PDB file of C-alpha atoms in Angstrom:
ATOM      1  CA  UNK E 943       1.078 -12.414 -11.108  1.00  0.00           C
ATOM      2  CA  UNK E 944      -0.872 -15.214  -9.978  1.00  0.00           C
ATOM      3  CA  UNK E 945      -4.558 -15.240 -10.693  1.00  0.00           C
ATOM      4  CA  UNK E 946      -5.545 -16.694  -7.618  1.00  0.00           C
ATOM      5  CA  UNK E 947      -3.961 -14.282  -5.157  1.00  0.00           C
ATOM      6  CA  UNK E 948      -5.759 -11.276  -5.529  1.00  0.00           C
ATOM      7  CA  UNK E 949      -4.579  -9.164  -2.883  1.00  0.00           C
ATOM      8  CA  UNK E 950      -1.187  -9.888  -4.038  1.00  0.00           C
ATOM      9  CA  UNK E 951      -2.065  -8.716  -7.612  1.00  0.00           C
ATOM     10  CA  UNK E 952      -3.533  -5.722  -6.271  1.00  0.00           C
ATOM     11  CA  UNK E 953      -0.573  -4.832  -3.979  1.00  0.00           C
ATOM     12  CA  UNK E 954       1.962  -5.393  -6.787  1.00  0.00           C
ATOM     13  CA  UNK E 955      -0.095  -3.130  -9.223  1.00  0.00           C
ATOM     14  CA  UNK E 956      -0.569  -0.482  -6.586  1.00  0.00           C
ATOM     15  CA  UNK E 957       3.036  -0.517  -5.942  1.00  0.00           C
ATOM     16  CA  UNK E 958       4.506  -0.197  -9.324  1.00  0.00           C
ATOM     17  CA  UNK E 959       1.909   2.546  -9.570  1.00  0.00           C
ATOM     18  CA  UNK E 960       3.072   4.066  -6.499  1.00  0.00           C
ATOM     19  CA  UNK E 961       6.811   4.315  -8.052  1.00  0.00           C
ATOM     20  CA  UNK E 962       4.996   5.895 -11.434  1.00  0.00           C
ATOM     21  CA  UNK E 963       3.947   8.667  -8.934  1.00  0.00           C
ATOM     22  CA  UNK E 964       6.806   9.316  -6.837  1.00  0.00           C
ATOM     23  CA  UNK E 965       8.654   9.726 -10.024  1.00  0.00           C
ATOM     24  CA  UNK E 966       6.701  12.172 -11.039  1.00  0.00           C
ATOM     25  CA  UNK E 967       6.881  14.386  -7.949  1.00  0.00           C
ATOM     26  CA  UNK E 968      10.262  13.849  -8.055  1.00  0.00           C
ATOM     27  CA  UNK E 969      10.418  15.444 -11.384  1.00  0.00           C
ATOM     28  CA  UNK E 970       8.786  18.462  -9.666  1.00  0.00           C
ATOM     29  CA  UNK E 971      11.645  18.144  -7.053  1.00  0.00           C
ATOM     30  CA  UNK E 972       8.856  17.239  -4.505  1.00  0.00           C
ATOM     31  CA  UNK E 973      11.526  14.792  -2.969  1.00  0.00           C
ATOM     32  CA  UNK E 974      10.525  14.245   0.757  1.00  0.00           C
ATOM     33  CA  UNK E 975       7.174  13.336  -0.012  1.00  0.00           C
ATOM     34  CA  UNK E 976       7.991  11.133  -2.867  1.00  0.00           C
ATOM     35  CA  UNK E 977      10.915   9.328  -0.988  1.00  0.00           C
ATOM     36  CA  UNK E 978       8.052   8.823   2.177  1.00  0.00           C
ATOM     37  CA  UNK E 979       5.539   7.662  -0.345  1.00  0.00           C
ATOM     38  CA  UNK E 980       7.627   5.298  -2.345  1.00  0.00           C
ATOM     39  CA  UNK E 981       8.761   3.789   0.962  1.00  0.00           C
ATOM     40  CA  UNK E 982       5.377   3.224   2.763  1.00  0.00           C
ATOM     41  CA  UNK E 983       3.622   2.425  -0.728  1.00  0.00           C
ATOM     42  CA  UNK E 984       6.040  -0.157  -1.507  1.00  0.00           C
ATOM     43  CA  UNK E 985       6.022  -1.616   1.948  1.00  0.00           C
ATOM     44  CA  UNK E 986       2.659  -2.690   1.841  1.00  0.00           C
ATOM     45  CA  UNK E 987       3.066  -5.146  -1.179  1.00  0.00           C
ATOM     46  CA  UNK E 988       6.496  -6.168  -0.008  1.00  0.00           C
ATOM     47  CA  UNK E 989       4.432  -7.214   3.571  1.00  0.00           C
ATOM     48  CA  UNK E 990       2.163  -9.078   1.993  1.00  0.00           C
ATOM     49  CA  UNK E 991       4.444 -10.955  -0.097  1.00  0.00           C
ATOM     50  CA  UNK E 992       6.178 -11.689   2.834  1.00  0.00           C
ATOM     51  CA  UNK E 993       3.012 -13.023   4.355  1.00  0.00           C
ATOM     52  CA  UNK E 994       2.981 -15.810   1.784  1.00  0.00           C
ATOM     53  CA  UNK E 995       5.499 -17.273   3.287  1.00  0.00           C
ATOM     54  CA  UNK E 996       4.826 -17.184   6.719  1.00  0.00           C
ATOM     55  CA  UNK E 997       5.483 -19.449   9.040  1.00  0.00           C
ATOM     56  CA  UNK E 998       2.260 -20.134  11.372  1.00  0.00           C
ATOM     57  CA  UNK E 999      -1.135 -18.730  11.116  1.00  0.00           C
ATOM     58  CA  UNK E1000      -0.185 -15.874  13.701  1.00  0.00           C
ATOM     59  CA  UNK E1001       2.979 -15.000  11.675  1.00  0.00           C
ATOM     60  CA  UNK E1002       1.155 -14.389   8.475  1.00  0.00           C
ATOM     61  CA  UNK E1003      -1.943 -12.260  10.596  1.00  0.00           C
ATOM     62  CA  UNK E1004       0.984 -10.119  11.829  1.00  0.00           C
ATOM     63  CA  UNK E1005       2.777  -9.438   8.491  1.00  0.00           C
ATOM     64  CA  UNK E1006      -0.940  -8.574   7.170  1.00  0.00           C
ATOM     65  CA  UNK E1007      -0.794  -6.184  10.154  1.00  0.00           C
ATOM     66  CA  UNK E1008       2.283  -4.732   9.202  1.00  0.00           C
ATOM     67  CA  UNK E1009       1.046  -4.409   5.490  1.00  0.00           C
ATOM     68  CA  UNK E1010      -2.373  -2.377   7.037  1.00  0.00           C
ATOM     69  CA  UNK E1011      -0.335  -0.242   8.949  1.00  0.00           C
ATOM     70  CA  UNK E1012       2.023   0.662   5.820  1.00  0.00           C
ATOM     71  CA  UNK E1013      -1.277   0.753   4.107  1.00  0.00           C
ATOM     72  CA  UNK E1014      -2.435   3.911   6.995  1.00  0.00           C
ATOM     73  CA  UNK E1015       0.977   5.770   6.295  1.00  0.00           C
ATOM     74  CA  UNK E1016       0.739   5.466   2.714  1.00  0.00           C
ATOM     75  CA  UNK E1017      -3.082   6.809   2.971  1.00  0.00           C
ATOM     76  CA  UNK E1018      -1.706   9.776   4.960  1.00  0.00           C
ATOM     77  CA  UNK E1019       1.074  10.743   2.325  1.00  0.00           C
ATOM     78  CA  UNK E1020      -1.822  10.704  -0.297  1.00  0.00           C
ATOM     79  CA  UNK E1021      -4.078  12.680   1.864  1.00  0.00           C
ATOM     80  CA  UNK E1022      -1.340  15.529   1.706  1.00  0.00           C
ATOM     81  CA  UNK E1023      -0.369  15.382  -1.966  1.00  0.00           C
ATOM     82  CA  UNK E1024      -4.683  15.583  -2.505  1.00  0.00           C
ATOM     83  CA  UNK E1025      -4.648  18.564  -0.192  1.00  0.00           C
ATOM     84  CA  UNK E1026      -1.587  20.405  -0.986  1.00  0.00           C
ATOM     85  CA  UNK E1027      -2.035  23.133  -3.613  1.00  0.00           C
ATOM     86  CA  UNK E1028       1.438  22.472  -5.044  1.00  0.00           C
ATOM     87  CA  UNK E1029       1.559  18.709  -5.840  1.00  0.00           C
ATOM     88  CA  UNK E1030       0.041  16.501  -8.326  1.00  0.00           C
ATOM     89  CA  UNK E1031      -2.207  13.769  -7.370  1.00  0.00           C
ATOM     90  CA  UNK E1032      -3.830  10.619  -8.785  1.00  0.00           C
ATOM     91  CA  UNK E1033      -7.247   9.833  -7.379  1.00  0.00           C
ATOM     92  CA  UNK E1034      -7.146   6.136  -8.674  1.00  0.00           C
ATOM     93  CA  UNK E1035      -4.114   5.725  -6.120  1.00  0.00           C
ATOM     94  CA  UNK E1036      -6.800   6.380  -3.455  1.00  0.00           C
ATOM     95  CA  UNK E1037      -9.057   4.082  -4.838  1.00  0.00           C
ATOM     96  CA  UNK E1038      -6.573   1.198  -5.559  1.00  0.00           C
ATOM     97  CA  UNK E1039      -5.128   1.784  -1.881  1.00  0.00           C
ATOM     98  CA  UNK E1040      -8.903   1.544  -0.416  1.00  0.00           C
ATOM     99  CA  UNK E1041      -9.505  -2.025  -2.234  1.00  0.00           C
ATOM    100  CA  UNK E1042      -6.371  -3.183  -1.028  1.00  0.00           C
ATOM    101  CA  UNK E1043      -7.059  -1.877   2.652  1.00  0.00           C
ATOM    102  CA  UNK E1044     -10.769  -3.389   2.756  1.00  0.00           C
ATOM    103  CA  UNK E1045      -9.417  -6.713   1.294  1.00  0.00           C
ATOM    104  CA  UNK E1046      -6.506  -6.774   4.181  1.00  0.00           C
ATOM    105  CA  UNK E1047      -8.864  -6.429   6.565  1.00  0.00           C
ATOM    106  CA  UNK E1048     -11.266  -9.107   5.274  1.00  0.00           C
ATOM    107  CA  UNK E1049      -8.138 -11.550   5.193  1.00  0.00           C
ATOM    108  CA  UNK E1050      -7.027 -10.880   8.547  1.00  0.00           C
ATOM    109  CA  UNK E1051     -10.466 -11.136  10.269  1.00  0.00           C
ATOM    110  CA  UNK E1052     -11.104 -14.434   8.428  1.00  0.00           C
ATOM    111  CA  UNK E1053      -7.202 -15.782   9.739  1.00  0.00           C
ATOM    112  CA  UNK E1054      -8.242 -14.594  13.200  1.00  0.00           C
ATOM    113  CA  UNK E1055     -11.276 -17.024  13.158  1.00  0.00           C
ATOM    114  CA  UNK E1056      -9.374 -19.906  12.442  1.00  0.00           C
TER     115      UNK E1056
END
């Protein structure tokens, strides 16, 4: 992973951790939530990765906004897991996601200024 691109590195690490977590959920037969979380959680990083090859500043912002929306959806699924009696939960995932969301917000805001 590149050292200079913090948001990309964070999102890749988060995606890998989401994969591990959803595998744990699947082993507990929590297939529906695991599937939703896997899709939205890895989509955050996929959209950030895609933004690295944006055709314009507008395209870059658009792709990062999609990543931000996927992050909000991921936050929802994690919230359900956190508050459900029958689901395991890893608070580190929530912390990682918050870091990504804050950084995405800063990048989007900065990109809009130029």
